[in-house]
C-alpha positions as protocol buffer text, in pm:
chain_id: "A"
residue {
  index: 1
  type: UNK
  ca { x: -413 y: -1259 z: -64 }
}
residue {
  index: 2
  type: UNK
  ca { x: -603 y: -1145 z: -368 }
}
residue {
  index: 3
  type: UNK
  ca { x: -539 y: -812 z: -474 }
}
residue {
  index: 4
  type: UNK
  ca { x: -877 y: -560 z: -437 }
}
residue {
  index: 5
  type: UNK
  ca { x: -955 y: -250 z: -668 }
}
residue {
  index: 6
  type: UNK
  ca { x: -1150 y: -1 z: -602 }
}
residue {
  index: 7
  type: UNK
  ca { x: -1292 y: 168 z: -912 }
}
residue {
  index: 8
  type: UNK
  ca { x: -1472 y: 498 z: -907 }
}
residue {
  index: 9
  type: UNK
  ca { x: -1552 y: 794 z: -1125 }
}
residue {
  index: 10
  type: UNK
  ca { x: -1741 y: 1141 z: -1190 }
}
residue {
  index: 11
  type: UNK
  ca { x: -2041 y: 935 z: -1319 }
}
residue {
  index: 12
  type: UNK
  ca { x: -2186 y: 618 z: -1158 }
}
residue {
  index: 13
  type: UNK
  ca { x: -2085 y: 263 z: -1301 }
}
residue {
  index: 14
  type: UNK
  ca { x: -1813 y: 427 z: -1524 }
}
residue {
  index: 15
  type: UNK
  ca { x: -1671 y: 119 z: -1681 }
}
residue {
  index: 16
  type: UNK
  ca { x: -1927 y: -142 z: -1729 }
}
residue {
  index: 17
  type: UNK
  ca { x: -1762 y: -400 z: -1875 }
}
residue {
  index: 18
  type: UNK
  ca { x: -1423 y: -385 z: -1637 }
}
residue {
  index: 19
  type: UNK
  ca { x: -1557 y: -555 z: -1313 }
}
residue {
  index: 20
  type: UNK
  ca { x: -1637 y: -895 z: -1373 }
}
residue {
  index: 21
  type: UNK
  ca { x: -1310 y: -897 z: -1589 }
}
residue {
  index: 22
  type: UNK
  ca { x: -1106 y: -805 z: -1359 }
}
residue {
  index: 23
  type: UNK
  ca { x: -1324 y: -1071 z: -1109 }
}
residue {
  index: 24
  type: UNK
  ca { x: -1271 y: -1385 z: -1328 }
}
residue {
  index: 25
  type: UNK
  ca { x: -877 y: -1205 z: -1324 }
}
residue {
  index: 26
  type: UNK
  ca { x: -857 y: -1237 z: -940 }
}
residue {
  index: 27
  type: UNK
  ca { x: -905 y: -911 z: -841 }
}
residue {
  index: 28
  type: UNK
  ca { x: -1163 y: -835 z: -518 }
}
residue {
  index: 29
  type: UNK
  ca { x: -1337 y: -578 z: -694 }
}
residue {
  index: 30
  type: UNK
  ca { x: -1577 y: -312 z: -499 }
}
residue {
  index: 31
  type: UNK
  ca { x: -1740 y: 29 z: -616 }
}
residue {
  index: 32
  type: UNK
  ca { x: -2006 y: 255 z: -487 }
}
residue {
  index: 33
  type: UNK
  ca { x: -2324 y: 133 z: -723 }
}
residue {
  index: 34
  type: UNK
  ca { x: -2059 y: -116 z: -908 }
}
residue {
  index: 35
  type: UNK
  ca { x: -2230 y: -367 z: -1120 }
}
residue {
  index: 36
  type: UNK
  ca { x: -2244 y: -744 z: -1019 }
}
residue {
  index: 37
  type: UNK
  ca { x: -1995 y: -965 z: -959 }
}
residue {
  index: 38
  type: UNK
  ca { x: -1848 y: -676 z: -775 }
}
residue {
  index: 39
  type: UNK
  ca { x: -1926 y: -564 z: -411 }
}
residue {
  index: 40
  type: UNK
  ca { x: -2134 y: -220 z: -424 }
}
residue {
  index: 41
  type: UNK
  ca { x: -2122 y: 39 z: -218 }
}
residue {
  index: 42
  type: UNK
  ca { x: -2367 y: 293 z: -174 }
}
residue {
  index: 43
  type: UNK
  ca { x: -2344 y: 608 z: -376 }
}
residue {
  index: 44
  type: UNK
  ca { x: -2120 y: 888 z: -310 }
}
residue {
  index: 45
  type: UNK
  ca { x: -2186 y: 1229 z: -239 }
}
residue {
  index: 46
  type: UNK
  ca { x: -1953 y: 1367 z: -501 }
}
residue {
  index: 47
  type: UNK
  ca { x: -1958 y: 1743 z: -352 }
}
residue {
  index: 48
  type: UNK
  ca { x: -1871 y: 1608 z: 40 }
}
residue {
  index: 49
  type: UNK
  ca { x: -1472 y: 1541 z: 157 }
}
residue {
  index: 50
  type: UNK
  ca { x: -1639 y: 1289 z: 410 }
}
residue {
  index: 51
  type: UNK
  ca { x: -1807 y: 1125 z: 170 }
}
residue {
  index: 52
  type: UNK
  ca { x: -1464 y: 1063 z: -24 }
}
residue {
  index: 53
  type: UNK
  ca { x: -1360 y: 930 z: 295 }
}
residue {
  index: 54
  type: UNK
  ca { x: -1611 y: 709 z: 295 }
}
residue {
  index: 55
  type: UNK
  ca { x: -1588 y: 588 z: 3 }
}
residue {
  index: 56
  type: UNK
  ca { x: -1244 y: 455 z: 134 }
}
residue {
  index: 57
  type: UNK
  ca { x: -1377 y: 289 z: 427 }
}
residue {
  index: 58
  type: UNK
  ca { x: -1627 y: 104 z: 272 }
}
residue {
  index: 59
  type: UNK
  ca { x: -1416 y: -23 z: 47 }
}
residue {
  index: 60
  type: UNK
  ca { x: -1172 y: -149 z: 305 }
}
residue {
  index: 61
  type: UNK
  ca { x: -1434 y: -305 z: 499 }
}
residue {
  index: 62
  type: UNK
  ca { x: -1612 y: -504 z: 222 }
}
residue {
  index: 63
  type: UNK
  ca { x: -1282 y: -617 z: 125 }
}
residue {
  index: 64
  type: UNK
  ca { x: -1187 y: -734 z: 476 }
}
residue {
  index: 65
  type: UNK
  ca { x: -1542 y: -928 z: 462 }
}
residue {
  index: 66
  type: UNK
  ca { x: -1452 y: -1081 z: 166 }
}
residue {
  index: 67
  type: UNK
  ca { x: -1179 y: -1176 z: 256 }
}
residue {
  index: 68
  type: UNK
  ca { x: -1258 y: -1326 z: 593 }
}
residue {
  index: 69
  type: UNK
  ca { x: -1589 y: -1575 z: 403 }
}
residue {
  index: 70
  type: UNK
  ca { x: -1252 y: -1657 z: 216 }
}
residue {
  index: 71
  type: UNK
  ca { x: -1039 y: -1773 z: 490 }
}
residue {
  index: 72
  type: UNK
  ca { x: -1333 y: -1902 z: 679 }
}
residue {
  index: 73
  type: UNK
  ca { x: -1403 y: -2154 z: 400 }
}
residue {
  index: 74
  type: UNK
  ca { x: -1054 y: -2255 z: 354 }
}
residue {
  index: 75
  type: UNK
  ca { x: -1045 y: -2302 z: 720 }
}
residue {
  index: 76
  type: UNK
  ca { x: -1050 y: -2681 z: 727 }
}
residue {
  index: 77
  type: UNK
  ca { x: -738 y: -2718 z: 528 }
}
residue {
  index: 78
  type: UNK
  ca { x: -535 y: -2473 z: 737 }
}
residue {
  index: 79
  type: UNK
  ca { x: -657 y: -2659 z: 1063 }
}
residue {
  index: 80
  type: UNK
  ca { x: -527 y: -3015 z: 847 }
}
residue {
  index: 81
  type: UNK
  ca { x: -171 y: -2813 z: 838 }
}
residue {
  index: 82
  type: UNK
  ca { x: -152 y: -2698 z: 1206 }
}
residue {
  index: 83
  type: UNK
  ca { x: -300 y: -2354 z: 1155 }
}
residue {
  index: 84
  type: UNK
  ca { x: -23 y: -2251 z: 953 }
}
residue {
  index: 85
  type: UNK
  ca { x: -246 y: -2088 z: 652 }
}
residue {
  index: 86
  type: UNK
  ca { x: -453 y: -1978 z: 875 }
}
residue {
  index: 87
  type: UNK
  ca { x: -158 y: -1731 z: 1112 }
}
residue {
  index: 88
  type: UNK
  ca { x: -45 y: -1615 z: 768 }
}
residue {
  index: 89
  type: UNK
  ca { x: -388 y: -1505 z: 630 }
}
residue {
  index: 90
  type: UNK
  ca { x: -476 y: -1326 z: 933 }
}
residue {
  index: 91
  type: UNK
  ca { x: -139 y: -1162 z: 963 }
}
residue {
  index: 92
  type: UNK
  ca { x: -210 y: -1020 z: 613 }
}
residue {
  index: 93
  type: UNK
  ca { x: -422 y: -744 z: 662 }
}
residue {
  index: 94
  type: UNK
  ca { x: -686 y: -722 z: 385 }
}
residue {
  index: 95
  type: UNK
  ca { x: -645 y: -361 z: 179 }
}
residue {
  index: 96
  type: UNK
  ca { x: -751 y: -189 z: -101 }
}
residue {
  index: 97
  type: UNK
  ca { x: -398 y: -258 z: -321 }
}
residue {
  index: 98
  type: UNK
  ca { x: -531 y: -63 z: -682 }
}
residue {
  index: 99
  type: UNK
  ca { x: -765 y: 226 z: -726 }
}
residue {
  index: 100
  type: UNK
  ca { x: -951 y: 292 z: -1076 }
}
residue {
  index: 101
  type: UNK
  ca { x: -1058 y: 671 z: -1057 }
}
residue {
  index: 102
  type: UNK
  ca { x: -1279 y: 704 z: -1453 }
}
residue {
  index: 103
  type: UNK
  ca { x: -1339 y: 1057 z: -1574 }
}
residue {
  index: 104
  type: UNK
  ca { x: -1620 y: 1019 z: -1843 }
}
residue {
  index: 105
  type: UNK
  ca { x: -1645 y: 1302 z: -2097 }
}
residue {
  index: 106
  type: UNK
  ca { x: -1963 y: 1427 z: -2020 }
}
residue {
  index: 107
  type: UNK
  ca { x: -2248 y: 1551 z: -2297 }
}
residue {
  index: 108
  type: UNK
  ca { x: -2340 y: 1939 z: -2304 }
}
residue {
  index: 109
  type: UNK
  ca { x: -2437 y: 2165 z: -2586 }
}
residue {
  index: 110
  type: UNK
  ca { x: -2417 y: 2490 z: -2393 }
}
residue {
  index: 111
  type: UNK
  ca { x: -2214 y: 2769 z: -2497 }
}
residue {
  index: 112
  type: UNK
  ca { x: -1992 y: 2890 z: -2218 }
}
residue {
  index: 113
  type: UNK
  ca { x: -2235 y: 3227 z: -2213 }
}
residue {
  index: 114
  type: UNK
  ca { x: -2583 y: 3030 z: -2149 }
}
residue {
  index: 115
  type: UNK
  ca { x: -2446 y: 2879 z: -1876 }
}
residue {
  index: 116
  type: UNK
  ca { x: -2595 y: 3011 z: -1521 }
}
residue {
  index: 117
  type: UNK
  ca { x: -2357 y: 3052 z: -1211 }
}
residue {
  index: 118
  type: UNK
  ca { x: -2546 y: 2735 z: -1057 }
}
residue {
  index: 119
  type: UNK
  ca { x: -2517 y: 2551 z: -1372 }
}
residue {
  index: 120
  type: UNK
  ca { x: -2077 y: 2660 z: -1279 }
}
residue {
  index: 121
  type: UNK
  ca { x: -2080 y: 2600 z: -928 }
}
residue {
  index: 122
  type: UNK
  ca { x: -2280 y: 2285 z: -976 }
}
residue {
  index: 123
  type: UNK
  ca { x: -2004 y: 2106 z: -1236 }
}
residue {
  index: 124
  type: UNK
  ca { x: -1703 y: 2214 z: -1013 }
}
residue {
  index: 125
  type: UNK
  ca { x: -1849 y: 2095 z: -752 }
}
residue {
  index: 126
  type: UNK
  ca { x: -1959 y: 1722 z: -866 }
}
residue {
  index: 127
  type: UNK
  ca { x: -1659 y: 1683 z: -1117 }
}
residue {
  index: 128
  type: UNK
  ca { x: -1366 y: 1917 z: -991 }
}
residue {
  index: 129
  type: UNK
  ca { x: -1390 y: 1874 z: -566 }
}
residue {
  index: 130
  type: UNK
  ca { x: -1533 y: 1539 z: -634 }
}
residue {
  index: 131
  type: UNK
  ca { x: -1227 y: 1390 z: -846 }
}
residue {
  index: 132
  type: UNK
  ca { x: -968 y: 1573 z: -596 }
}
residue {
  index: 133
  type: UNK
  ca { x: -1138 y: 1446 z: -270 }
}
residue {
  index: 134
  type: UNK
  ca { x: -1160 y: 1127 z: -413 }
}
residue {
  index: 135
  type: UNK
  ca { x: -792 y: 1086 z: -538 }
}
residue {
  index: 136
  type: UNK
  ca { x: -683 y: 1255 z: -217 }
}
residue {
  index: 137
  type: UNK
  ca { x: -795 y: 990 z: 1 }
}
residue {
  index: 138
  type: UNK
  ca { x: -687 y: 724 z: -264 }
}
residue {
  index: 139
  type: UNK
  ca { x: -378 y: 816 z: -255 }
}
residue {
  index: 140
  type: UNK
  ca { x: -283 y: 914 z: 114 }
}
residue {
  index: 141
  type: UNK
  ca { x: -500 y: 551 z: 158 }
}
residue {
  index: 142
  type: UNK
  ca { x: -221 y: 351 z: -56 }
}
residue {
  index: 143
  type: UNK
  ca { x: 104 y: 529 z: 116 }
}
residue {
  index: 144
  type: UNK
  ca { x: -30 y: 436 z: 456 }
}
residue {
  index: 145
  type: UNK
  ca { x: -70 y: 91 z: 338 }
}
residue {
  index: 146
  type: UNK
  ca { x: 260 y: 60 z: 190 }
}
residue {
  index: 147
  type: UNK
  ca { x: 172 y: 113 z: -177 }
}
residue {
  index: 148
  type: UNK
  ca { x: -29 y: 50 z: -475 }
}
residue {
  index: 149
  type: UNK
  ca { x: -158 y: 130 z: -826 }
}
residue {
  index: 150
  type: UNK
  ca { x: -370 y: 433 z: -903 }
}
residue {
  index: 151
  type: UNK
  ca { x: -494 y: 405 z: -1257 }
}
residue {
  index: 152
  type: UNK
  ca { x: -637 y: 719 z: -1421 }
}
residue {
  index: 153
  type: UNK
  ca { x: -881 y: 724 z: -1715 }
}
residue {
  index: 154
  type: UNK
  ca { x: -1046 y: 949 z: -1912 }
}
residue {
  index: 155
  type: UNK
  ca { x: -1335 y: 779 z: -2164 }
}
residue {
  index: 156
  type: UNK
  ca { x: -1384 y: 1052 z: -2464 }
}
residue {
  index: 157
  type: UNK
  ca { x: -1190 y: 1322 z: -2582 }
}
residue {
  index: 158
  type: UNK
  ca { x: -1152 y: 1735 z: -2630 }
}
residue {
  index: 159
  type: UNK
  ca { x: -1173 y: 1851 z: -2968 }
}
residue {
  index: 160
  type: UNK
  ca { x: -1279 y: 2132 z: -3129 }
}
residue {
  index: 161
  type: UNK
  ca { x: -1655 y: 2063 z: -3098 }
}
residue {
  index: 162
  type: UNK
  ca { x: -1624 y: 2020 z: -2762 }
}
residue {
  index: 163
  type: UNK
  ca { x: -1880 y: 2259 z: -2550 }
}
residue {
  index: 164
  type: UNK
  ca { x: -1651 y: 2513 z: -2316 }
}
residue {
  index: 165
  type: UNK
  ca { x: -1743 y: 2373 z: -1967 }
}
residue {
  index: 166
  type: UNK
  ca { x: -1698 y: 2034 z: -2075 }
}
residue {
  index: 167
  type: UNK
  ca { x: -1353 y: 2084 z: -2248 }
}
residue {
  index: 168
  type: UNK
  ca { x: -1253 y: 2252 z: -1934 }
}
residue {
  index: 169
  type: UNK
  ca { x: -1347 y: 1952 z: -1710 }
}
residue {
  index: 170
  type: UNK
  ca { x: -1148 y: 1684 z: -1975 }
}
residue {
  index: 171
  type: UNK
  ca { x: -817 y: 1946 z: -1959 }
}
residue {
  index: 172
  type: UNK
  ca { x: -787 y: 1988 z: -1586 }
}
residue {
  index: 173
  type: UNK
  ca { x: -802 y: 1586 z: -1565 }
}
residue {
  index: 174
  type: UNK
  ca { x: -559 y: 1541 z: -1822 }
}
residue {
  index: 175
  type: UNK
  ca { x: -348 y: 1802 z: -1674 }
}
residue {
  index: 176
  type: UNK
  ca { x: -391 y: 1630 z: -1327 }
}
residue {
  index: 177
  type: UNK
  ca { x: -281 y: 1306 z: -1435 }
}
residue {
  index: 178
  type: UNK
  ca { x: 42 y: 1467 z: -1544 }
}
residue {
  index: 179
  type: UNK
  ca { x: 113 y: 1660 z: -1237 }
}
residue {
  index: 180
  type: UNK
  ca { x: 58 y: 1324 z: -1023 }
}
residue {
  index: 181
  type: UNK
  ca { x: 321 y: 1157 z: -1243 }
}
residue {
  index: 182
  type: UNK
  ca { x: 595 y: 1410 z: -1123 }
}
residue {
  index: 183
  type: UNK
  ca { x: 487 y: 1484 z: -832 }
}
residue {
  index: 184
  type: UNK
  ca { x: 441 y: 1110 z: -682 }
}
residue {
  index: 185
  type: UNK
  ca { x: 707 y: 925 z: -891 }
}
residue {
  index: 186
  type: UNK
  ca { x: 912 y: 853 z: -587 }
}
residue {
  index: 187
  type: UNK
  ca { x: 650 y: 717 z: -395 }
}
residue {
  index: 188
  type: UNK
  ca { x: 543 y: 386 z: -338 }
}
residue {
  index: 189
  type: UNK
  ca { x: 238 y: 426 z: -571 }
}
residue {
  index: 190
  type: UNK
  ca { x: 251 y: 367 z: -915 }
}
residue {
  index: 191
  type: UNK
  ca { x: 13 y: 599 z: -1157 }
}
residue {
  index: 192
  type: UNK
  ca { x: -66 y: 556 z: -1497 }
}
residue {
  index: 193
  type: UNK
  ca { x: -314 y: 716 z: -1704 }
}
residue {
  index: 194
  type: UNK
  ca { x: -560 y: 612 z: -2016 }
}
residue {
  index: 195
  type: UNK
  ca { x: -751 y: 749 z: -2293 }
}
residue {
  index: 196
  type: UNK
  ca { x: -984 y: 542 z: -2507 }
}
residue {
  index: 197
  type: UNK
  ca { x: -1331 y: 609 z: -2678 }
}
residue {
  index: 198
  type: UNK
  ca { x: -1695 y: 516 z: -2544 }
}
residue {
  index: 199
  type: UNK
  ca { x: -1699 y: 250 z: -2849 }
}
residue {
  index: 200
  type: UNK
  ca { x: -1358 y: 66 z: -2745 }
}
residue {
  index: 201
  type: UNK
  ca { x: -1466 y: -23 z: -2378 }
}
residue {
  index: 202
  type: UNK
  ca { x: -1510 y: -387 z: -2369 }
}
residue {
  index: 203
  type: UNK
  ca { x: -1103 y: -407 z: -2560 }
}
residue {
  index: 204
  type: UNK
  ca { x: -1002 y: -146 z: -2337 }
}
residue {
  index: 205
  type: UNK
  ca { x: -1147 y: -316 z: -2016 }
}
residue {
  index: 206
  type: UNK
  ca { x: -968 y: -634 z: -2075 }
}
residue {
  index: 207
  type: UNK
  ca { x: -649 y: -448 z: -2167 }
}
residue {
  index: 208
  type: UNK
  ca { x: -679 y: -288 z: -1861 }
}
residue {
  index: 209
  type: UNK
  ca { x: -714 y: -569 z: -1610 }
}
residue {
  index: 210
  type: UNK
  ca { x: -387 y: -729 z: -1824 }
}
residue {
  index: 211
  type: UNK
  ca { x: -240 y: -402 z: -1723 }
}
residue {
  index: 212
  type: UNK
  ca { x: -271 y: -409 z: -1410 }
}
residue {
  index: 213
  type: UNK
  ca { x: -189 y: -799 z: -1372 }
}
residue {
  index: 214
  type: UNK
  ca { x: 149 y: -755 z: -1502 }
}
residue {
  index: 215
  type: UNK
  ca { x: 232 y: -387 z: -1355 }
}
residue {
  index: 216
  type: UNK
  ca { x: 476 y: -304 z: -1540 }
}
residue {
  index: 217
  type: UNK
  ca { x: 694 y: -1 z: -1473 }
}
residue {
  index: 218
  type: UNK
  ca { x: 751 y: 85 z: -1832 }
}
residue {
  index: 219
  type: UNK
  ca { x: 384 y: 177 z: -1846 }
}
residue {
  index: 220
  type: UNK
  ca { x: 348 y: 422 z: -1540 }
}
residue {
  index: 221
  type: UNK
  ca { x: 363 y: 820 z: -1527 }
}
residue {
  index: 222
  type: UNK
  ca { x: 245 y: 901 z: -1839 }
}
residue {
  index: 223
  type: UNK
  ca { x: -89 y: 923 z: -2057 }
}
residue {
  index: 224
  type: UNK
  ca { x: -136 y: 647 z: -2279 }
}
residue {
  index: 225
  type: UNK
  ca { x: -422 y: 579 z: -2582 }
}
residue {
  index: 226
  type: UNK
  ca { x: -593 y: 291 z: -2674 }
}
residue {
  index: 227
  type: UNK
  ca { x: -706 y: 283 z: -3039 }
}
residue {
  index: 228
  type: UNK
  ca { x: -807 y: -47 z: -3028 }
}
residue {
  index: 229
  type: UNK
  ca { x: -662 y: -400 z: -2889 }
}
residue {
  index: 230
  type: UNK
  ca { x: -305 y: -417 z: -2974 }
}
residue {
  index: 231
  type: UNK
  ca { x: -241 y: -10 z: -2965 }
}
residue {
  index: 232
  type: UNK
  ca { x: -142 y: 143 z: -2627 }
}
residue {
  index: 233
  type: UNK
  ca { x: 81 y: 446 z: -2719 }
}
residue {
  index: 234
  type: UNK
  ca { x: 203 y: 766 z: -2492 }
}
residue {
  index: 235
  type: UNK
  ca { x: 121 y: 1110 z: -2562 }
}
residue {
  index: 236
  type: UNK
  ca { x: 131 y: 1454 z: -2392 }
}
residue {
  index: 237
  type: UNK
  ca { x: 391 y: 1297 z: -2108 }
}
């Protein structure tokens, strides 16, 4: 059975280029508003727990549709072989195995004191609740099924420059990824998290699906970099 990733994020169609790589790689590949050749669910409700949910649901379904055109079509071979292929494919039960969850830097020029209350409540809401109801159900959906990847990316970076509400949004990420690392590292989910710039995505995409083709331990529970094609390296672990 093919494996099927999920890939959401804090902004809509967060990683353009990823989907039909990781399609031509193999992977089922579903998001809400993804981009063809994936399957697209609707968009999320970023502020709503049930909408996370959701989001979850979908994604199962779709994949068990795809799945099921798929053994329909190959149906004529299994019934040549005695229904053999066919017992095993429907004993398989079709799952989302990998989760993408993409936290892009967002653009603000507001200094932390022009910002009104709403403007607050507004960005915990959508980015804060919205990233932890997400990766909530992502991962209590991968221990039920027995396990997975959860791959963690951030697209930009804090600096100096970087307005106040904004550099707060980035940190609490980064520092979420490396909570997750400790706290799930004996479970049967392996997390890994990324950093690359808005001008590296189309290298970073395909390093990403080689990633998670070879799933390699020696790359999980930390923060990695990518600088460009051949440069993955750790930092802040």
């Amino acid at each position: 059975m093919s494996r099927a990733l999920l890939i959401c994020g804090n902004t809509d169609n967060p990683l353009p280029p990823f989907a039909q790589l990781a399609t031509r790689a193999g992977f089922i590949v579903v998001g809400p508003e993804a981009p063809p050749p994936a399957l697209a669910l609707p968009a999320w409700n970023r502020r709503s727990t049930l909408a996370a949910r959701t989001v979850l649901t979908q994604a199962a379904h779709a994949v068990a549709e795809r799945s099921a055109k798929g053994r329909s079509q190959g149906s004529g071979s299994a019934a040549r072989d005695g229904g053999t292929a066919g017992r095993s494919a429907e004993s398989a039960r079709p799952t989302v195995t990998d989760i993408v969850y993409v936290h892009r830097c967002t653009v603000g020029s507001a200094a932390l004191h022009e910002l009104s209350a709403p403007d607050i409540d507004r960005a915990v809401d959508e980015q804060v609740k919205g990233r932890l109801f997400l990766i909530r159900e992502a991962v209590a959906a991968l221990r039920r099924d027995g396990g997975g990847t959860l791959s963690l990316i951030m697209i930009g970076e804090i600096s100096a420059e970087t307005p106040p509400l904004e550099a707060d949004l980035a940190a609490g990420f980064l520092a979420l990824g490396r909570s997750m690392f400790t706290w799930y590292r004996n479970e049967p989910i392996t997390i890994r998290g990324y950093q690359t710039d808005e001008s590296l995505l189309d290298d970073f995409s395909s390093r990403l699906v080689e990633e998670l083709t070879a799933d390699s331990p020696k790359t999980a529970g930390k923060w990695q970099r990518f600088t460009g094609r051949s440069s993955l390296f750790s930092f802040g672990r």
